[in-house]
Amino acid sequence: MNKLGNALYEIHHMDMLAAKDQWVNRLHPLVKLVLTIVFLTVTMSFQKYDLTGLLRMGIYPIVLFIVGEISFRDSIRRLRIVLPLVCFVGLFNPIFDRQVIGYIGTVPLTAGMLSMVTLMIKGIYSVLAAYLLIATTSIEKICYALRLLHIPAILVTQVLLTYRYVTVLLEEANRMTQAYSLRAPNQKGVHFKVWGTLAGQLLLRSMDRANEVYESMTLRGYRGEFYYTAKEPCKAKDWLYLGVWLALFAVLKVTG
């Protein structure tokens, strides 16, 4: 499977995860979105040297991995490109903050090292929280929750269409590269002389498909606002789930 085919597979696999009939998947999307936002806010509010308090916040992603029956190994594999970039942010902290605050055996522990680890953990938690939200909630339900928070419809529509129809672009690109490889079986990759031609063809095909999609949407009554099929009121279990986690976040923050 080539890179484009692998990207399509990963997108479809994420949709399958969100469509699973798990208890956490059936929770109201607004509750899960609010909890993700609160978790990120509380995580970022910890001081740069408060490593102990920050580590306690790991209970949220751990519980979601267990309850949602999501493979941690597969998740790390899918995030293998994003996580190193996030960790790279605090890599230079030990250079600028060299104050020694303790020793690990005979190795001095500087404040820069501690702040580097804290910053990396904050980034990892943020990526995992966003990933778990997508893995347990479909994009339609997330957009429905965004509208409940009064996010402008045009922004929500852009998010929904970008996520949904990026697969259309990938499928067109995959089809073109497969056709090219069949005409040049002994060649690795696409020759640079035809990059411009293929890019132009991809643009034209994308514009045609975009026009077809828009016409289909207008024929089905689209007038700038989607009518989400995920509309449902918050139930008692949703409020209980939200209240328990908010109380736990408050305790972890105060005791941290």
PDB file of C-alpha atoms in Angstrom:
ATOM      1  CA  MET A   1       0.000   0.000   0.000  1.00  0.00           C
ATOM      2  CA  ASN A   2       1.427   3.396  -1.024  1.00  0.00           C
ATOM      3  CA  LYS A   3       1.420   6.488   1.176  1.00  0.00           C
ATOM      4  CA  LEU A   4      -1.829   7.866  -0.270  1.00  0.00           C
ATOM      5  CA  GLY A   5      -3.570   4.535   0.192  1.00  0.00           C
ATOM      6  CA  ASN A   6      -2.276   4.327   3.739  1.00  0.00           C
ATOM      7  CA  ALA A   7      -3.580   7.843   4.487  1.00  0.00           C
ATOM      8  CA  LEU A   8      -7.026   6.864   3.177  1.00  0.00           C
ATOM      9  CA  TYR A   9      -6.975   3.730   5.311  1.00  0.00           C
ATOM     10  CA  GLU A  10      -6.112   5.711   8.448  1.00  0.00           C
ATOM     11  CA  ILE A  11      -8.949   8.186   7.858  1.00  0.00           C
ATOM     12  CA  HIS A  12     -11.483   5.395   7.345  1.00  0.00           C
ATOM     13  CA  HIS A  13     -10.140   3.580  10.405  1.00  0.00           C
ATOM     14  CA  MET A  14     -10.668   6.676  12.557  1.00  0.00           C
ATOM     15  CA  ASP A  15     -14.253   6.859  11.300  1.00  0.00           C
ATOM     16  CA  MET A  16     -14.722   3.211  12.264  1.00  0.00           C
ATOM     17  CA  LEU A  17     -13.381   3.899  15.761  1.00  0.00           C
ATOM     18  CA  ALA A  18     -15.804   6.797  16.206  1.00  0.00           C
ATOM     19  CA  ALA A  19     -18.702   4.621  15.010  1.00  0.00           C
ATOM     20  CA  LYS A  20     -18.054   1.834  17.547  1.00  0.00           C
ATOM     21  CA  ASP A  21     -20.909   0.973  19.889  1.00  0.00           C
ATOM     22  CA  GLN A  22     -18.993   1.706  23.083  1.00  0.00           C
ATOM     23  CA  TRP A  23     -20.343   3.429  26.182  1.00  0.00           C
ATOM     24  CA  VAL A  24     -18.040   6.421  25.773  1.00  0.00           C
ATOM     25  CA  ASN A  25     -18.984   6.742  22.087  1.00  0.00           C
ATOM     26  CA  ARG A  26     -22.649   7.055  23.020  1.00  0.00           C
ATOM     27  CA  LEU A  27     -22.057   9.997  25.368  1.00  0.00           C
ATOM     28  CA  HIS A  28     -23.320  13.376  24.230  1.00  0.00           C
ATOM     29  CA  PRO A  29     -20.731  15.051  21.958  1.00  0.00           C
ATOM     30  CA  LEU A  30     -21.057  18.379  23.771  1.00  0.00           C
ATOM     31  CA  VAL A  31     -19.976  16.741  27.034  1.00  0.00           C
ATOM     32  CA  LYS A  32     -16.891  15.184  25.433  1.00  0.00           C
ATOM     33  CA  LEU A  33     -15.965  18.415  23.656  1.00  0.00           C
ATOM     34  CA  VAL A  34     -16.318  20.512  26.828  1.00  0.00           C
ATOM     35  CA  LEU A  35     -14.298  17.985  28.823  1.00  0.00           C
ATOM     36  CA  THR A  36     -11.526  18.052  26.218  1.00  0.00           C
ATOM     37  CA  ILE A  37     -11.396  21.845  26.343  1.00  0.00           C
ATOM     38  CA  VAL A  38     -11.386  21.881  30.157  1.00  0.00           C
ATOM     39  CA  PHE A  39      -8.718  19.176  30.278  1.00  0.00           C
ATOM     40  CA  LEU A  40      -6.472  21.160  27.932  1.00  0.00           C
ATOM     41  CA  THR A  41      -7.052  24.354  29.912  1.00  0.00           C
ATOM     42  CA  VAL A  42      -6.265  22.761  33.256  1.00  0.00           C
ATOM     43  CA  THR A  43      -3.233  20.948  31.845  1.00  0.00           C
ATOM     44  CA  MET A  44      -1.775  24.141  30.413  1.00  0.00           C
ATOM     45  CA  SER A  45      -2.387  26.010  33.679  1.00  0.00           C
ATOM     46  CA  PHE A  46       0.158  23.962  35.658  1.00  0.00           C
ATOM     47  CA  GLN A  47       3.403  25.705  36.481  1.00  0.00           C
ATOM     48  CA  LYS A  48       6.424  24.755  34.378  1.00  0.00           C
ATOM     49  CA  TYR A  49       8.104  23.026  37.332  1.00  0.00           C
ATOM     50  CA  ASP A  50       4.999  21.225  38.648  1.00  0.00           C
ATOM     51  CA  LEU A  51       5.753  17.813  37.156  1.00  0.00           C
ATOM     52  CA  THR A  52       4.043  15.803  39.901  1.00  0.00           C
ATOM     53  CA  GLY A  53       0.724  17.589  39.557  1.00  0.00           C
ATOM     54  CA  LEU A  54       0.901  17.366  35.775  1.00  0.00           C
ATOM     55  CA  LEU A  55       1.508  13.620  35.786  1.00  0.00           C
ATOM     56  CA  ARG A  56      -1.728  13.135  37.730  1.00  0.00           C
ATOM     57  CA  MET A  57      -3.685  14.586  34.823  1.00  0.00           C
ATOM     58  CA  GLY A  58      -2.690  11.506  32.832  1.00  0.00           C
ATOM     59  CA  ILE A  59      -5.600   9.688  34.439  1.00  0.00           C
ATOM     60  CA  TYR A  60      -7.978  11.239  31.872  1.00  0.00           C
ATOM     61  CA  PRO A  61      -6.388   9.816  28.689  1.00  0.00           C
ATOM     62  CA  ILE A  62      -5.625   6.519  30.453  1.00  0.00           C
ATOM     63  CA  VAL A  63      -9.275   6.029  31.433  1.00  0.00           C
ATOM     64  CA  LEU A  64     -10.471   6.922  27.925  1.00  0.00           C
ATOM     65  CA  PHE A  65      -8.061   4.447  26.347  1.00  0.00           C
ATOM     66  CA  ILE A  66      -9.413   1.719  28.633  1.00  0.00           C
ATOM     67  CA  VAL A  67     -13.125   2.570  28.479  1.00  0.00           C
ATOM     68  CA  GLY A  68     -13.077   3.213  24.740  1.00  0.00           C
ATOM     69  CA  GLU A  69     -11.046   0.030  24.095  1.00  0.00           C
ATOM     70  CA  ILE A  70      -8.595   1.988  21.962  1.00  0.00           C
ATOM     71  CA  SER A  71      -5.200   0.458  21.286  1.00  0.00           C
ATOM     72  CA  PHE A  72      -2.479   2.628  22.791  1.00  0.00           C
ATOM     73  CA  ARG A  73       0.160   1.082  20.528  1.00  0.00           C
ATOM     74  CA  ASP A  74      -1.815   1.856  17.361  1.00  0.00           C
ATOM     75  CA  SER A  75      -2.487   5.371  18.609  1.00  0.00           C
ATOM     76  CA  ILE A  76       1.201   6.072  19.161  1.00  0.00           C
ATOM     77  CA  ARG A  77       1.960   4.676  15.710  1.00  0.00           C
ATOM     78  CA  ARG A  78      -0.550   7.044  14.106  1.00  0.00           C
ATOM     79  CA  LEU A  79       0.801   9.995  16.099  1.00  0.00           C
ATOM     80  CA  ARG A  80       4.461   9.124  15.505  1.00  0.00           C
ATOM     81  CA  ILE A  81       4.985  12.235  13.370  1.00  0.00           C
ATOM     82  CA  VAL A  82       3.121  14.721  15.571  1.00  0.00           C
ATOM     83  CA  LEU A  83       4.457  13.675  18.978  1.00  0.00           C
ATOM     84  CA  PRO A  84       8.172  14.261  18.205  1.00  0.00           C
ATOM     85  CA  LEU A  85       7.331  17.718  16.866  1.00  0.00           C
ATOM     86  CA  VAL A  86       5.461  18.515  20.068  1.00  0.00           C
ATOM     87  CA  CYS A  87       8.361  17.272  22.209  1.00  0.00           C
ATOM     88  CA  PHE A  88      10.792  19.372  20.186  1.00  0.00           C
ATOM     89  CA  VAL A  89       9.226  22.579  21.568  1.00  0.00           C
ATOM     90  CA  GLY A  90      10.932  22.370  24.964  1.00  0.00           C
ATOM     91  CA  LEU A  91      14.186  20.852  23.774  1.00  0.00           C
ATOM     92  CA  PHE A  92      16.232  24.023  24.336  1.00  0.00           C
ATOM     93  CA  ASN A  93      15.021  24.751  27.878  1.00  0.00           C
ATOM     94  CA  PRO A  94      18.046  23.069  29.546  1.00  0.00           C
ATOM     95  CA  ILE A  95      20.348  25.392  27.600  1.00  0.00           C
ATOM     96  CA  PHE A  96      18.754  28.609  28.866  1.00  0.00           C
ATOM     97  CA  ASP A  97      17.789  27.532  32.396  1.00  0.00           C
ATOM     98  CA  ARG A  98      20.821  25.872  34.036  1.00  0.00           C
ATOM     99  CA  GLN A  99      19.957  26.381  37.690  1.00  0.00           C
ATOM    100  CA  VAL A 100      20.616  23.129  39.587  1.00  0.00           C
ATOM    101  CA  ILE A 101      17.638  22.136  41.728  1.00  0.00           C
ATOM    102  CA  GLY A 102      18.686  18.611  42.716  1.00  0.00           C
ATOM    103  CA  TYR A 103      20.576  15.493  41.816  1.00  0.00           C
ATOM    104  CA  ILE A 104      19.625  12.126  40.344  1.00  0.00           C
ATOM    105  CA  GLY A 105      22.442  10.047  41.756  1.00  0.00           C
ATOM    106  CA  THR A 106      25.473  12.047  40.697  1.00  0.00           C
ATOM    107  CA  VAL A 107      23.761  13.684  37.716  1.00  0.00           C
ATOM    108  CA  PRO A 108      22.641  17.272  38.377  1.00  0.00           C
ATOM    109  CA  LEU A 109      18.989  18.073  37.676  1.00  0.00           C
ATOM    110  CA  THR A 110      18.507  21.592  36.343  1.00  0.00           C
ATOM    111  CA  ALA A 111      15.357  23.665  36.250  1.00  0.00           C
ATOM    112  CA  GLY A 112      15.586  23.672  32.444  1.00  0.00           C
ATOM    113  CA  MET A 113      15.444  19.871  32.351  1.00  0.00           C
ATOM    114  CA  LEU A 114      12.375  19.851  34.573  1.00  0.00           C
ATOM    115  CA  SER A 115      10.585  22.523  32.549  1.00  0.00           C
ATOM    116  CA  MET A 116      11.494  20.679  29.329  1.00  0.00           C
ATOM    117  CA  VAL A 117       9.890  17.451  30.546  1.00  0.00           C
ATOM    118  CA  THR A 118       6.839  19.354  31.810  1.00  0.00           C
ATOM    119  CA  LEU A 119       6.379  21.129  28.492  1.00  0.00           C
ATOM    120  CA  MET A 120       6.738  17.870  26.567  1.00  0.00           C
ATOM    121  CA  ILE A 121       4.136  16.156  28.733  1.00  0.00           C
ATOM    122  CA  LYS A 122       1.718  19.047  28.219  1.00  0.00           C
ATOM    123  CA  GLY A 123       2.124  18.682  24.462  1.00  0.00           C
ATOM    124  CA  ILE A 124       1.658  14.910  24.581  1.00  0.00           C
ATOM    125  CA  TYR A 125      -1.469  15.244  26.729  1.00  0.00           C
ATOM    126  CA  SER A 126      -2.912  17.812  24.315  1.00  0.00           C
ATOM    127  CA  VAL A 127      -2.342  15.608  21.271  1.00  0.00           C
ATOM    128  CA  LEU A 128      -3.745  12.531  23.010  1.00  0.00           C
ATOM    129  CA  ALA A 129      -6.844  14.407  24.223  1.00  0.00           C
ATOM    130  CA  ALA A 130      -7.612  15.657  20.706  1.00  0.00           C
ATOM    131  CA  TYR A 131      -6.977  12.191  19.255  1.00  0.00           C
ATOM    132  CA  LEU A 132      -9.266  10.525  21.804  1.00  0.00           C
ATOM    133  CA  LEU A 133     -12.029  13.017  21.058  1.00  0.00           C
ATOM    134  CA  ILE A 134     -11.863  12.194  17.342  1.00  0.00           C
ATOM    135  CA  ALA A 135     -11.560   8.461  18.041  1.00  0.00           C
ATOM    136  CA  THR A 136     -14.717   8.402  20.186  1.00  0.00           C
ATOM    137  CA  THR A 137     -16.829  11.022  18.400  1.00  0.00           C
ATOM    138  CA  SER A 138     -17.662  11.311  14.713  1.00  0.00           C
ATOM    139  CA  ILE A 139     -16.908  14.565  12.912  1.00  0.00           C
ATOM    140  CA  GLU A 140     -20.637  15.237  12.467  1.00  0.00           C
ATOM    141  CA  LYS A 141     -21.212  15.022  16.219  1.00  0.00           C
ATOM    142  CA  ILE A 142     -18.192  17.224  16.943  1.00  0.00           C
ATOM    143  CA  CYS A 143     -19.524  19.856  14.546  1.00  0.00           C
ATOM    144  CA  TYR A 144     -22.949  19.566  16.159  1.00  0.00           C
ATOM    145  CA  ALA A 145     -21.339  20.217  19.549  1.00  0.00           C
ATOM    146  CA  LEU A 146     -19.494  23.227  18.095  1.00  0.00           C
ATOM    147  CA  ARG A 147     -22.793  24.679  16.902  1.00  0.00           C
ATOM    148  CA  LEU A 148     -24.251  24.159  20.390  1.00  0.00           C
ATOM    149  CA  LEU A 149     -21.369  26.317  21.630  1.00  0.00           C
ATOM    150  CA  HIS A 150     -22.472  28.967  19.087  1.00  0.00           C
ATOM    151  CA  ILE A 151     -19.395  28.658  16.888  1.00  0.00           C
ATOM    152  CA  PRO A 152     -20.230  30.430  13.577  1.00  0.00           C
ATOM    153  CA  ALA A 153     -21.834  28.094  11.048  1.00  0.00           C
ATOM    154  CA  ILE A 154     -19.370  29.018   8.312  1.00  0.00           C
ATOM    155  CA  LEU A 155     -16.415  27.877  10.436  1.00  0.00           C
ATOM    156  CA  VAL A 156     -18.128  24.643  11.440  1.00  0.00           C
ATOM    157  CA  THR A 157     -19.013  23.960   7.812  1.00  0.00           C
ATOM    158  CA  GLN A 158     -15.387  24.460   6.790  1.00  0.00           C
ATOM    159  CA  VAL A 159     -14.239  21.991   9.437  1.00  0.00           C
ATOM    160  CA  LEU A 160     -16.812  19.390   8.414  1.00  0.00           C
ATOM    161  CA  LEU A 161     -16.231  19.653   4.675  1.00  0.00           C
ATOM    162  CA  THR A 162     -12.450  19.763   5.010  1.00  0.00           C
ATOM    163  CA  TYR A 163     -12.434  16.580   7.069  1.00  0.00           C
ATOM    164  CA  ARG A 164     -15.002  14.759   4.973  1.00  0.00           C
ATOM    165  CA  TYR A 165     -13.835  15.643   1.494  1.00  0.00           C
ATOM    166  CA  VAL A 166     -10.103  15.447   2.008  1.00  0.00           C
ATOM    167  CA  THR A 167     -10.692  11.761   1.251  1.00  0.00           C
ATOM    168  CA  VAL A 168     -12.038  12.783  -2.152  1.00  0.00           C
ATOM    169  CA  LEU A 169      -8.806  14.626  -2.897  1.00  0.00           C
ATOM    170  CA  LEU A 170      -6.707  11.706  -1.675  1.00  0.00           C
ATOM    171  CA  GLU A 171      -8.703   9.230  -3.755  1.00  0.00           C
ATOM    172  CA  GLU A 172      -8.214  11.310  -6.894  1.00  0.00           C
ATOM    173  CA  ALA A 173      -4.487  11.647  -6.209  1.00  0.00           C
ATOM    174  CA  ASN A 174      -4.204   7.918  -5.493  1.00  0.00           C
ATOM    175  CA  ARG A 175      -6.041   7.053  -8.708  1.00  0.00           C
ATOM    176  CA  MET A 176      -3.756   9.306 -10.745  1.00  0.00           C
ATOM    177  CA  THR A 177      -0.551   7.933  -9.218  1.00  0.00           C
ATOM    178  CA  GLN A 178      -1.738   4.359  -9.766  1.00  0.00           C
ATOM    179  CA  ALA A 179      -2.500   5.133 -13.416  1.00  0.00           C
ATOM    180  CA  TYR A 180       0.942   6.704 -13.794  1.00  0.00           C
ATOM    181  CA  SER A 181       2.679   3.709 -12.199  1.00  0.00           C
ATOM    182  CA  LEU A 182       0.888   1.338 -14.588  1.00  0.00           C
ATOM    183  CA  ARG A 183       2.204   3.343 -17.528  1.00  0.00           C
ATOM    184  CA  ALA A 184       5.716   3.483 -16.039  1.00  0.00           C
ATOM    185  CA  PRO A 185       6.096   0.161 -14.180  1.00  0.00           C
ATOM    186  CA  ASN A 186       9.882   0.295 -13.884  1.00  0.00           C
ATOM    187  CA  GLN A 187       9.996   3.826 -12.472  1.00  0.00           C
ATOM    188  CA  LYS A 188      10.048   4.638  -8.773  1.00  0.00           C
ATOM    189  CA  GLY A 189       7.792   7.530  -7.904  1.00  0.00           C
ATOM    190  CA  VAL A 190       6.629  10.252 -10.272  1.00  0.00           C
ATOM    191  CA  HIS A 191       9.189  11.880 -12.552  1.00  0.00           C
ATOM    192  CA  PHE A 192       9.649  15.577 -11.809  1.00  0.00           C
ATOM    193  CA  LYS A 193       8.903  16.497 -15.459  1.00  0.00           C
ATOM    194  CA  VAL A 194       5.242  15.516 -15.044  1.00  0.00           C
ATOM    195  CA  TRP A 195       4.706  17.029 -11.596  1.00  0.00           C
ATOM    196  CA  GLY A 196       3.144  20.161 -13.075  1.00  0.00           C
ATOM    197  CA  THR A 197       0.844  18.191 -15.359  1.00  0.00           C
ATOM    198  CA  LEU A 198      -0.361  15.896 -12.588  1.00  0.00           C
ATOM    199  CA  ALA A 199      -0.866  18.810 -10.196  1.00  0.00           C
ATOM    200  CA  GLY A 200      -2.927  20.643 -12.814  1.00  0.00           C
ATOM    201  CA  GLN A 201      -5.029  17.562 -13.515  1.00  0.00           C
ATOM    202  CA  LEU A 202      -5.577  17.054  -9.803  1.00  0.00           C
ATOM    203  CA  LEU A 203      -6.705  20.671  -9.433  1.00  0.00           C
ATOM    204  CA  LEU A 204      -9.174  20.363 -12.325  1.00  0.00           C
ATOM    205  CA  ARG A 205     -10.549  17.069 -11.033  1.00  0.00           C
ATOM    206  CA  SER A 206     -10.897  18.511  -7.526  1.00  0.00           C
ATOM    207  CA  MET A 207     -12.790  21.536  -8.843  1.00  0.00           C
ATOM    208  CA  ASP A 208     -15.164  19.294 -10.801  1.00  0.00           C
ATOM    209  CA  ARG A 209     -15.812  17.086  -7.777  1.00  0.00           C
ATOM    210  CA  ALA A 210     -16.277  20.149  -5.558  1.00  0.00           C
ATOM    211  CA  ASN A 211     -18.892  21.517  -7.967  1.00  0.00           C
ATOM    212  CA  GLU A 212     -20.700  18.171  -7.987  1.00  0.00           C
ATOM    213  CA  VAL A 213     -20.659  18.026  -4.194  1.00  0.00           C
ATOM    214  CA  TYR A 214     -22.023  21.562  -3.880  1.00  0.00           C
ATOM    215  CA  GLU A 215     -24.812  20.873  -6.379  1.00  0.00           C
ATOM    216  CA  SER A 216     -25.756  17.732  -4.450  1.00  0.00           C
ATOM    217  CA  MET A 217     -25.825  19.708  -1.215  1.00  0.00           C
ATOM    218  CA  THR A 218     -28.074  22.435  -2.636  1.00  0.00           C
ATOM    219  CA  LEU A 219     -30.445  19.839  -4.099  1.00  0.00           C
ATOM    220  CA  ARG A 220     -30.794  18.373  -0.621  1.00  0.00           C
ATOM    221  CA  GLY A 221     -31.728  21.746   0.852  1.00  0.00           C
ATOM    222  CA  TYR A 222     -28.382  23.137   1.998  1.00  0.00           C
ATOM    223  CA  ARG A 223     -28.623  26.900   2.617  1.00  0.00           C
ATOM    224  CA  GLY A 224     -25.519  27.574   4.679  1.00  0.00           C
ATOM    225  CA  GLU A 225     -26.416  25.400   7.677  1.00  0.00           C
ATOM    226  CA  PHE A 226     -26.290  21.628   8.064  1.00  0.00           C
ATOM    227  CA  TYR A 227     -29.121  19.768   9.723  1.00  0.00           C
ATOM    228  CA  TYR A 228     -27.238  17.371  11.943  1.00  0.00           C
ATOM    229  CA  THR A 229     -28.726  13.938  12.482  1.00  0.00           C
ATOM    230  CA  ALA A 230     -26.870  13.684  15.802  1.00  0.00           C
ATOM    231  CA  LYS A 231     -29.240  16.098  17.567  1.00  0.00           C
ATOM    232  CA  GLU A 232     -30.132  14.747  20.984  1.00  0.00           C
ATOM    233  CA  PRO A 233     -30.569  16.170  24.485  1.00  0.00           C
ATOM    234  CA  CYS A 234     -28.072  15.595  27.276  1.00  0.00           C
ATOM    235  CA  LYS A 235     -29.167  12.772  29.527  1.00  0.00           C
ATOM    236  CA  ALA A 236     -28.555  12.218  33.218  1.00  0.00           C
ATOM    237  CA  LYS A 237     -25.579   9.946  32.548  1.00  0.00           C
ATOM    238  CA  ASP A 238     -24.003  12.678  30.399  1.00  0.00           C
ATOM    239  CA  TRP A 239     -24.310  15.268  33.153  1.00  0.00           C
ATOM    240  CA  LEU A 240     -22.999  12.769  35.700  1.00  0.00           C
ATOM    241  CA  TYR A 241     -19.998  11.947  33.505  1.00  0.00           C
ATOM    242  CA  LEU A 242     -19.284  15.649  33.045  1.00  0.00           C
ATOM    243  CA  GLY A 243     -19.669  16.442  36.744  1.00  0.00           C
ATOM    244  CA  VAL A 244     -17.398  13.623  37.907  1.00  0.00           C
ATOM    245  CA  TRP A 245     -14.569  14.609  35.586  1.00  0.00           C
ATOM    246  CA  LEU A 246     -14.893  18.325  36.346  1.00  0.00           C
ATOM    247  CA  ALA A 247     -14.734  17.597  40.060  1.00  0.00           C
ATOM    248  CA  LEU A 248     -11.728  15.341  39.537  1.00  0.00           C
ATOM    249  CA  PHE A 249      -9.947  18.008  37.459  1.00  0.00           C
ATOM    250  CA  ALA A 250     -10.576  20.550  40.220  1.00  0.00           C
ATOM    251  CA  VAL A 251      -9.168  18.206  42.865  1.00  0.00           C
ATOM    252  CA  LEU A 252      -6.094  17.393  40.759  1.00  0.00           C
ATOM    253  CA  LYS A 253      -5.491  21.085  40.138  1.00  0.00           C
ATOM    254  CA  VAL A 254      -5.870  22.113  43.782  1.00  0.00           C
ATOM    255  CA  THR A 255      -3.808  19.264  45.190  1.00  0.00           C
ATOM    256  CA  GLY A 256      -1.198  19.556  42.435  1.00  0.00           C
TER     257      GLY A 256
END
